[in-house]
mmCIF file of C-alpha atoms in Angstrom:
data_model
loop_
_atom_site.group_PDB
_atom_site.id
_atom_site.type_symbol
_atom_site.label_atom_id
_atom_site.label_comp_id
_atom_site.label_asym_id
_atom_site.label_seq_id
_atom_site.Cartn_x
_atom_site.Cartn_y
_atom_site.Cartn_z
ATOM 1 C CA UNK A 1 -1.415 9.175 -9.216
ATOM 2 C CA UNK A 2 -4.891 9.182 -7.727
ATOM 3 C CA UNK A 3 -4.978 10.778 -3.817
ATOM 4 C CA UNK A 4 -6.837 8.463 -1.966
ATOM 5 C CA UNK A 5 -8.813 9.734 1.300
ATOM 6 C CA UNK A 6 -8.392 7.571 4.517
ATOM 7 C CA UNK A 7 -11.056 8.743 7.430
ATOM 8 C CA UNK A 8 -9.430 8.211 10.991
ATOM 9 C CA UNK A 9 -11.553 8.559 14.223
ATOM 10 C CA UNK A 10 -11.978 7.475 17.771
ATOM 11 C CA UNK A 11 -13.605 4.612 19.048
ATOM 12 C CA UNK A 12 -15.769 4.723 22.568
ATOM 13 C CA UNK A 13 -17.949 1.970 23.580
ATOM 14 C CA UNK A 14 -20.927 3.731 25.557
ATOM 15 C CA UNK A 15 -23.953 2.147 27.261
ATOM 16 C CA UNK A 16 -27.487 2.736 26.199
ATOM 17 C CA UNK A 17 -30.651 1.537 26.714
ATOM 18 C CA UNK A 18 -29.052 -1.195 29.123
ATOM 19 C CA UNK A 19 -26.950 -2.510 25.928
ATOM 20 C CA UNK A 20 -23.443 -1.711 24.893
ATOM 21 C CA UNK A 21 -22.391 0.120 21.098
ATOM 22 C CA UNK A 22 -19.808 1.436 19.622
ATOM 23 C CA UNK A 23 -19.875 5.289 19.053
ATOM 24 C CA UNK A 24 -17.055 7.243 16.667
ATOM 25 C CA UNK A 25 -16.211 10.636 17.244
ATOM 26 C CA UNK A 26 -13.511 12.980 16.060
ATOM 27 C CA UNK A 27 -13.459 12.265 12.398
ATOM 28 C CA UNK A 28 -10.782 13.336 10.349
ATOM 29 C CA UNK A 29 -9.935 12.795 6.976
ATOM 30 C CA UNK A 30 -6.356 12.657 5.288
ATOM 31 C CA UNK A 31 -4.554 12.114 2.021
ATOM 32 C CA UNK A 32 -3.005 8.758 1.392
ATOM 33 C CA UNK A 33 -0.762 7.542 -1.436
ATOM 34 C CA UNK A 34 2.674 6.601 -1.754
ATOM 35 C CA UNK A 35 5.716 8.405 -2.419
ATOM 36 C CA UNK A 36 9.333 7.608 -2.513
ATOM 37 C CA UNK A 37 9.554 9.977 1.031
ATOM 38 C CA UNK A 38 6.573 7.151 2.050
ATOM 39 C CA UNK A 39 8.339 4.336 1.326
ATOM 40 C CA UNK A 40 11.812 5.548 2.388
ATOM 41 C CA UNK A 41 10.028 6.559 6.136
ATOM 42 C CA UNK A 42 8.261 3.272 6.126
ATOM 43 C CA UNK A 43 11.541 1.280 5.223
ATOM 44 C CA UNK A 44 13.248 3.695 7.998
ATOM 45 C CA UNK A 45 10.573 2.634 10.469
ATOM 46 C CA UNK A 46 11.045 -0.963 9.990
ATOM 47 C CA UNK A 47 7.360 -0.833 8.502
ATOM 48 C CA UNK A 48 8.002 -2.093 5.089
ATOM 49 C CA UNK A 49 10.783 -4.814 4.779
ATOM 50 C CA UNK A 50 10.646 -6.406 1.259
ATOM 51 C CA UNK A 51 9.527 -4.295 -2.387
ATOM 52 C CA UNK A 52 5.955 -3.338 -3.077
ATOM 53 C CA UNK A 53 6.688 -3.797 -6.691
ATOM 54 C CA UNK A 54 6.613 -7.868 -5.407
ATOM 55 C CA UNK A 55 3.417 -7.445 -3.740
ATOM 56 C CA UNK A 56 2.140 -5.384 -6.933
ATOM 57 C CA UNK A 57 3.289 -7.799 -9.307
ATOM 58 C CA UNK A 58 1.287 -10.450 -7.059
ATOM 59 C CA UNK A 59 -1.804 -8.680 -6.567
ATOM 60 C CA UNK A 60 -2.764 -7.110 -10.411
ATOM 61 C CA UNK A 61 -5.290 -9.758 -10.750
ATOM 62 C CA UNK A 62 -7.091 -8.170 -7.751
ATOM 63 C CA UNK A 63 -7.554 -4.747 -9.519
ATOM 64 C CA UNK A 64 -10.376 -6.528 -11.908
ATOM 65 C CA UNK A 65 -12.188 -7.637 -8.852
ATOM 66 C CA UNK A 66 -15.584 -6.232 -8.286
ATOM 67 C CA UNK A 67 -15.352 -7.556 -4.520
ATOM 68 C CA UNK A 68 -13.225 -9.767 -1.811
ATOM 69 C CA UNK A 69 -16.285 -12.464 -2.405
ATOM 70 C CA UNK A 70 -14.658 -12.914 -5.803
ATOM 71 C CA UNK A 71 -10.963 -13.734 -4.375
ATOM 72 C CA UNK A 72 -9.541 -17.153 -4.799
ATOM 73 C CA UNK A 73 -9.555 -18.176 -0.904
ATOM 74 C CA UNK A 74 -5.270 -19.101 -1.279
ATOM 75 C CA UNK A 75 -5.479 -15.616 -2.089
ATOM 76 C CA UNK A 76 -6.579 -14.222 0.895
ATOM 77 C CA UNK A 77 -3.934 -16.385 2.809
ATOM 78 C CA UNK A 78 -1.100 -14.768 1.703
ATOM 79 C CA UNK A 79 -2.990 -11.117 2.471
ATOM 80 C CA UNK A 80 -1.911 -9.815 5.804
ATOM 81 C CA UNK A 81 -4.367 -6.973 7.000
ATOM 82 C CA UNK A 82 -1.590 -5.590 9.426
ATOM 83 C CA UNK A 83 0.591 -5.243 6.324
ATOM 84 C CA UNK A 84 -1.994 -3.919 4.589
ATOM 85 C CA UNK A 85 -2.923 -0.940 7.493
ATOM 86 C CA UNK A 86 1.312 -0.693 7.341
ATOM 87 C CA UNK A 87 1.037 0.534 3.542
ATOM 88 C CA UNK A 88 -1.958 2.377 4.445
ATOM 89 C CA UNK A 89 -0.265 4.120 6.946
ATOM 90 C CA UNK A 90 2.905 4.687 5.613
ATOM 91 C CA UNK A 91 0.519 6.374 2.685
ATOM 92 C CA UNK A 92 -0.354 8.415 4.993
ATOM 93 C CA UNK A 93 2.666 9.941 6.769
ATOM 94 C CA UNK A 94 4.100 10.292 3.228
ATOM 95 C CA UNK A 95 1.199 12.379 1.992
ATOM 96 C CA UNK A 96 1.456 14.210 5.444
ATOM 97 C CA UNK A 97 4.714 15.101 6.567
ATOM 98 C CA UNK A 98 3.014 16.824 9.924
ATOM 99 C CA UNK A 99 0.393 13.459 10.812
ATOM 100 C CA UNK A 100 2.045 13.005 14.236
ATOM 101 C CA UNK A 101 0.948 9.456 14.775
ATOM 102 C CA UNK A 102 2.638 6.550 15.616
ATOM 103 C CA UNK A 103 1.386 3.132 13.601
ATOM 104 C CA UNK A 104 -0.306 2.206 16.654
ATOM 105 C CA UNK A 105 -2.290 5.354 17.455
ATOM 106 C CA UNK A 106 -3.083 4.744 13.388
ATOM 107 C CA UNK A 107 -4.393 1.818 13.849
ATOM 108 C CA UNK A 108 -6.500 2.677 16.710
ATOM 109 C CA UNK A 109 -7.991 5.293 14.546
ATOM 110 C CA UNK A 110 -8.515 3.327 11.626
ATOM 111 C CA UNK A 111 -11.605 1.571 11.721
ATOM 112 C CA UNK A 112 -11.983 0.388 7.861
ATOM 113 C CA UNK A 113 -13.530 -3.246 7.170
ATOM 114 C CA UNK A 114 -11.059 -5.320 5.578
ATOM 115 C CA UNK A 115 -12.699 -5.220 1.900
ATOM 116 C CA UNK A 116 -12.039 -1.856 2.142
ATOM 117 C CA UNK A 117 -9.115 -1.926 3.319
ATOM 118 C CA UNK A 118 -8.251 -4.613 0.964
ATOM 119 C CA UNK A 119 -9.332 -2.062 -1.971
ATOM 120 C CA UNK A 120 -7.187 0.970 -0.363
ATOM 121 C CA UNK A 121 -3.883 -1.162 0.020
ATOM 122 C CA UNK A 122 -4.692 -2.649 -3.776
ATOM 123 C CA UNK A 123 -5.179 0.768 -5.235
ATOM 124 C CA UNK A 124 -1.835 2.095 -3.091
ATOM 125 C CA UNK A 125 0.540 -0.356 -4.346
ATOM 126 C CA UNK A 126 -0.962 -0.313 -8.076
ATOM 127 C CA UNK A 127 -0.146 3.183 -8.448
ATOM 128 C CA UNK A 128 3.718 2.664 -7.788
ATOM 129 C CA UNK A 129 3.474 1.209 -11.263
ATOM 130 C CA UNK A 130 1.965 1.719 -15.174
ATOM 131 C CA UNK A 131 -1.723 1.068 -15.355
ATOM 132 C CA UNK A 132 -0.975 -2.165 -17.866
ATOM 133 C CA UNK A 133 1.645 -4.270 -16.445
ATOM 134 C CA UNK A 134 2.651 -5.580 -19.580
ATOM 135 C CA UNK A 135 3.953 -2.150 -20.187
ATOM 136 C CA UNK A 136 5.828 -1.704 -17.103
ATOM 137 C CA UNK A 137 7.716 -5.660 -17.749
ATOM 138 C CA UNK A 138 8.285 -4.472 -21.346
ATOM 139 C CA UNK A 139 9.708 -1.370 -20.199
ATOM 140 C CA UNK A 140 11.852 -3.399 -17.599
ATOM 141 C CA UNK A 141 12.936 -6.240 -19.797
ATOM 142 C CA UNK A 142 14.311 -3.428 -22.495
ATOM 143 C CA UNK A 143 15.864 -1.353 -20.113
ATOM 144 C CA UNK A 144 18.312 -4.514 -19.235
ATOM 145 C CA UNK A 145 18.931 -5.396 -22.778
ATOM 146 C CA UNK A 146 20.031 -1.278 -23.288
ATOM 147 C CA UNK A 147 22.367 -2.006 -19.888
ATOM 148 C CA UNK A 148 23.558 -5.257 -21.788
ATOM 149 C CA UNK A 149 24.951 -3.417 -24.793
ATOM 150 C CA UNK A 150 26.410 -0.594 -22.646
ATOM 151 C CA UNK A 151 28.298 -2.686 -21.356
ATOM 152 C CA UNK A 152 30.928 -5.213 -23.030
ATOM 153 C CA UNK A 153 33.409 -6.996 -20.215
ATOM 154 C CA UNK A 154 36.021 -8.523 -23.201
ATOM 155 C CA UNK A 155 36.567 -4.566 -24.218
ATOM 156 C CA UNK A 156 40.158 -4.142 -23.486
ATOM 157 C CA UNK A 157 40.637 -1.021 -21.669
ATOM 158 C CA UNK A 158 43.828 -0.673 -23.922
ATOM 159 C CA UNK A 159 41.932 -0.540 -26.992
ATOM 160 C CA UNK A 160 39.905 2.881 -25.865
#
């Protein structure tokens, strides 16, 4: 598992020359990536509702992608960036058990552009599985048959 880096860091609109911009200050960076402690707090939060393995099994096309330019356009109807921050965040808390922030204050904080945050949420949710996922539905599909053969209902109990 990689540790990704998420900066975090206020927003202040100021006034200068007669003309408003946006100014950061208080830049921090912090560890992201996901852990079953991450996941269980974001489930716990009412964060994450549904697997990540669905939205990983869903998105492995996007990990060849050089850039969101190249994304088929249904594509980027199904992605939700507030999901995405909610996997970025819950990344976050997991890799740092003392981050006392709210998703809220996270978000206020977080000022990625959504191709990066597009990347970050991709590279997340990729890790929680095997780098091919051929392997990973091999590995699932022969785990089951194993569980099939363990198992054999018409054993009579008074046989064993």
């Amino acid at each position: 598992m990689k540790i990704e880096k998420v900066i975090l860091k206020e927003s202040e609109i100021v006034k200068v020359d007669g003309e408003f911009k946006q100014i950061f200050k208080n830049q921090k960076e912090v560890p992201c990536f996901l852990t079953n402690y991450s996941l269980k707090r974001g489930k716990d939060l009412g964060l994450l509702n549904g697997s990540l393995i669905a939205d990983v099994m869903k998105l492995i096309p996007l990990t060849k992608l050089k850039s969101a330019d190249d994304i088929d356009p249904e594509t980027m109807r199904e992605l939700d960036e507030i999901e995405m921050m909610k996997v970025i965040y819950v990344g976050c808390i997991g890799a740092n058990k003392n981050l006392d922030l709210g998703f809220d204050e996270f978000v206020s904080l977080y000022h990625d552009s959504y191709e990066d945050t597009l990347i970050l949420y991709t590279t997340l949710i990729s890790g929680l599985i095997q780098k091919d996922p051929n392997q990973f539905a091999k590995g699932l599909k022969n785990s089951t048959k194993q569980h099939k053969k363990k198992y054999n209902p018409h054993k009579s109990k008074s046989n064993a």
